[in-house]
């Protein structure tokens, strides 16, 4: 098992930046993939970005060119750098880990972008 703890959310003005962090309770070196999802009020949870242990990266079309996902295996941490934020990015952001067939989730961190 792995526990995930997100941090770095908050309130930011449109055009601003935030960096989210996801700290894992154990080594992420062997975890197949880690990613960030978000869920806005009244909407389904959606994938924002994911990175495999081989370094393959996927982004949602809506964040391409603005968000960057990275992982630091030595620190057991995954990051999401978010630039050029807009109000449509407002949501609770969740860290996710896929370890073979098991999925793990963090508790979420709120990101609010004001116009």
PDB file of C-alpha atoms in Angstrom:
ATOM      1  CA  UNK A   1       0.000   0.000   0.000  1.00  0.00           C
ATOM      2  CA  UNK A   2       0.945   3.621  -0.328  1.00  0.00           C
ATOM      3  CA  UNK A   3      -0.429   6.742   1.309  1.00  0.00           C
ATOM      4  CA  UNK A   4      -0.430   9.961  -0.652  1.00  0.00           C
ATOM      5  CA  UNK A   5      -0.476  13.465   0.793  1.00  0.00           C
ATOM      6  CA  UNK A   6      -1.020  16.483  -1.422  1.00  0.00           C
ATOM      7  CA  UNK A   7       0.021  20.030  -0.637  1.00  0.00           C
ATOM      8  CA  UNK A   8       0.445  23.341  -2.385  1.00  0.00           C
ATOM      9  CA  UNK A   9      -3.115  24.270  -3.213  1.00  0.00           C
ATOM     10  CA  UNK A  10      -4.583  27.670  -2.519  1.00  0.00           C
ATOM     11  CA  UNK A  11      -6.115  30.799  -3.942  1.00  0.00           C
ATOM     12  CA  UNK A  12      -4.427  32.494  -6.878  1.00  0.00           C
ATOM     13  CA  UNK A  13      -5.397  35.149  -9.378  1.00  0.00           C
ATOM     14  CA  UNK A  14      -5.877  34.340 -13.025  1.00  0.00           C
ATOM     15  CA  UNK A  15      -2.537  34.190 -14.793  1.00  0.00           C
ATOM     16  CA  UNK A  16      -0.763  33.075 -11.653  1.00  0.00           C
ATOM     17  CA  UNK A  17       1.079  29.881 -10.801  1.00  0.00           C
ATOM     18  CA  UNK A  18       0.991  27.160  -8.183  1.00  0.00           C
ATOM     19  CA  UNK A  19       3.032  24.034  -7.600  1.00  0.00           C
ATOM     20  CA  UNK A  20       1.331  21.003  -6.122  1.00  0.00           C
ATOM     21  CA  UNK A  21       3.278  18.286  -4.368  1.00  0.00           C
ATOM     22  CA  UNK A  22       2.294  14.699  -3.662  1.00  0.00           C
ATOM     23  CA  UNK A  23       4.367  12.914  -1.057  1.00  0.00           C
ATOM     24  CA  UNK A  24       4.177   9.133  -0.969  1.00  0.00           C
ATOM     25  CA  UNK A  25       4.637   7.026   2.146  1.00  0.00           C
ATOM     26  CA  UNK A  26       7.060   4.674   0.427  1.00  0.00           C
ATOM     27  CA  UNK A  27       9.333   4.517  -2.564  1.00  0.00           C
ATOM     28  CA  UNK A  28       7.645   5.421  -5.824  1.00  0.00           C
ATOM     29  CA  UNK A  29      10.440   3.978  -7.924  1.00  0.00           C
ATOM     30  CA  UNK A  30       8.478   0.823  -8.700  1.00  0.00           C
ATOM     31  CA  UNK A  31       5.032   2.394  -8.895  1.00  0.00           C
ATOM     32  CA  UNK A  32       3.768   2.011 -12.435  1.00  0.00           C
ATOM     33  CA  UNK A  33       2.307   5.469 -12.829  1.00  0.00           C
ATOM     34  CA  UNK A  34       1.482   8.524 -10.819  1.00  0.00           C
ATOM     35  CA  UNK A  35      -0.783  11.329 -11.787  1.00  0.00           C
ATOM     36  CA  UNK A  36      -2.977  14.240 -10.932  1.00  0.00           C
ATOM     37  CA  UNK A  37      -6.728  14.363 -11.331  1.00  0.00           C
ATOM     38  CA  UNK A  38      -9.144  17.149 -10.588  1.00  0.00           C
ATOM     39  CA  UNK A  39     -12.804  17.474  -9.811  1.00  0.00           C
ATOM     40  CA  UNK A  40     -14.731  20.698 -10.093  1.00  0.00           C
ATOM     41  CA  UNK A  41     -18.132  21.147  -8.436  1.00  0.00           C
ATOM     42  CA  UNK A  42     -20.816  19.292 -10.334  1.00  0.00           C
ATOM     43  CA  UNK A  43     -18.324  17.674 -12.687  1.00  0.00           C
ATOM     44  CA  UNK A  44     -16.699  14.291 -12.964  1.00  0.00           C
ATOM     45  CA  UNK A  45     -13.145  13.706 -11.851  1.00  0.00           C
ATOM     46  CA  UNK A  46     -10.806  14.067 -14.802  1.00  0.00           C
ATOM     47  CA  UNK A  47      -7.206  13.256 -15.527  1.00  0.00           C
ATOM     48  CA  UNK A  48      -4.931  16.284 -15.589  1.00  0.00           C
ATOM     49  CA  UNK A  49      -1.508  14.690 -16.056  1.00  0.00           C
ATOM     50  CA  UNK A  50       0.194  11.371 -15.519  1.00  0.00           C
ATOM     51  CA  UNK A  51       3.761  10.107 -15.571  1.00  0.00           C
ATOM     52  CA  UNK A  52       4.883   6.505 -15.764  1.00  0.00           C
ATOM     53  CA  UNK A  53       7.920   5.043 -14.059  1.00  0.00           C
ATOM     54  CA  UNK A  54       9.463   4.940 -17.520  1.00  0.00           C
ATOM     55  CA  UNK A  55       8.994   8.672 -17.903  1.00  0.00           C
ATOM     56  CA  UNK A  56       6.075   8.658 -20.329  1.00  0.00           C
ATOM     57  CA  UNK A  57       3.839  11.663 -19.751  1.00  0.00           C
ATOM     58  CA  UNK A  58       0.247  12.438 -20.697  1.00  0.00           C
ATOM     59  CA  UNK A  59      -1.624  15.702 -20.291  1.00  0.00           C
ATOM     60  CA  UNK A  60      -5.215  16.675 -20.690  1.00  0.00           C
ATOM     61  CA  UNK A  61      -5.636  18.893 -23.736  1.00  0.00           C
ATOM     62  CA  UNK A  62      -6.891  21.702 -21.533  1.00  0.00           C
ATOM     63  CA  UNK A  63      -3.600  21.966 -19.629  1.00  0.00           C
ATOM     64  CA  UNK A  64      -1.031  21.236 -22.325  1.00  0.00           C
ATOM     65  CA  UNK A  65       1.591  23.934 -22.467  1.00  0.00           C
ATOM     66  CA  UNK A  66       0.597  25.305 -19.060  1.00  0.00           C
ATOM     67  CA  UNK A  67       1.076  22.427 -16.605  1.00  0.00           C
ATOM     68  CA  UNK A  68       4.135  20.249 -16.058  1.00  0.00           C
ATOM     69  CA  UNK A  69       4.215  16.987 -14.141  1.00  0.00           C
ATOM     70  CA  UNK A  70       7.433  15.604 -12.739  1.00  0.00           C
ATOM     71  CA  UNK A  71       8.531  12.977 -10.268  1.00  0.00           C
ATOM     72  CA  UNK A  72      11.477  12.858  -7.887  1.00  0.00           C
ATOM     73  CA  UNK A  73      11.997   9.219  -6.989  1.00  0.00           C
ATOM     74  CA  UNK A  74      14.626  10.109  -4.390  1.00  0.00           C
ATOM     75  CA  UNK A  75      12.069  12.202  -2.495  1.00  0.00           C
ATOM     76  CA  UNK A  76       9.102   9.907  -3.212  1.00  0.00           C
ATOM     77  CA  UNK A  77       7.293  12.958  -4.522  1.00  0.00           C
ATOM     78  CA  UNK A  78       5.390  13.942  -7.633  1.00  0.00           C
ATOM     79  CA  UNK A  79       4.878  17.556  -8.592  1.00  0.00           C
ATOM     80  CA  UNK A  80       2.449  19.474 -10.746  1.00  0.00           C
ATOM     81  CA  UNK A  81       3.660  22.891 -11.818  1.00  0.00           C
ATOM     82  CA  UNK A  82       0.673  24.940 -12.931  1.00  0.00           C
ATOM     83  CA  UNK A  83       1.217  28.168 -14.865  1.00  0.00           C
ATOM     84  CA  UNK A  84      -1.140  30.594 -16.562  1.00  0.00           C
ATOM     85  CA  UNK A  85      -3.979  29.466 -14.349  1.00  0.00           C
ATOM     86  CA  UNK A  86      -7.512  30.459 -15.252  1.00  0.00           C
ATOM     87  CA  UNK A  87     -10.831  30.177 -13.378  1.00  0.00           C
ATOM     88  CA  UNK A  88     -11.660  26.969 -15.262  1.00  0.00           C
ATOM     89  CA  UNK A  89      -8.778  25.314 -13.406  1.00  0.00           C
ATOM     90  CA  UNK A  90     -10.598  25.730 -10.111  1.00  0.00           C
ATOM     91  CA  UNK A  91     -11.108  22.278  -8.592  1.00  0.00           C
ATOM     92  CA  UNK A  92      -9.967  19.848  -5.961  1.00  0.00           C
ATOM     93  CA  UNK A  93      -6.787  18.239  -7.203  1.00  0.00           C
ATOM     94  CA  UNK A  94      -6.084  14.626  -6.285  1.00  0.00           C
ATOM     95  CA  UNK A  95      -2.873  12.672  -6.482  1.00  0.00           C
ATOM     96  CA  UNK A  96      -3.157   9.143  -7.826  1.00  0.00           C
ATOM     97  CA  UNK A  97      -0.825   6.161  -7.860  1.00  0.00           C
ATOM     98  CA  UNK A  98      -1.281   3.036  -9.923  1.00  0.00           C
ATOM     99  CA  UNK A  99       0.646   0.072  -8.558  1.00  0.00           C
ATOM    100  CA  UNK A 100      -0.063  -2.936 -10.766  1.00  0.00           C
ATOM    101  CA  UNK A 101      -3.843  -3.296 -10.381  1.00  0.00           C
ATOM    102  CA  UNK A 102      -4.214  -1.150  -7.273  1.00  0.00           C
ATOM    103  CA  UNK A 103      -5.182   2.510  -7.323  1.00  0.00           C
ATOM    104  CA  UNK A 104      -4.414   4.861  -4.467  1.00  0.00           C
ATOM    105  CA  UNK A 105      -5.682   8.378  -3.883  1.00  0.00           C
ATOM    106  CA  UNK A 106      -4.717  11.314  -1.751  1.00  0.00           C
ATOM    107  CA  UNK A 107      -7.213  13.407   0.167  1.00  0.00           C
ATOM    108  CA  UNK A 108      -7.121  16.251  -2.345  1.00  0.00           C
ATOM    109  CA  UNK A 109      -6.055  19.861  -2.268  1.00  0.00           C
ATOM    110  CA  UNK A 110      -8.228  22.801  -3.283  1.00  0.00           C
ATOM    111  CA  UNK A 111      -7.096  25.107  -6.064  1.00  0.00           C
ATOM    112  CA  UNK A 112      -9.139  28.250  -6.574  1.00  0.00           C
ATOM    113  CA  UNK A 113      -8.389  30.694  -9.376  1.00  0.00           C
ATOM    114  CA  UNK A 114     -10.045  34.085  -9.162  1.00  0.00           C
ATOM    115  CA  UNK A 115     -10.785  36.193 -12.220  1.00  0.00           C
TER     116      UNK A 115
END
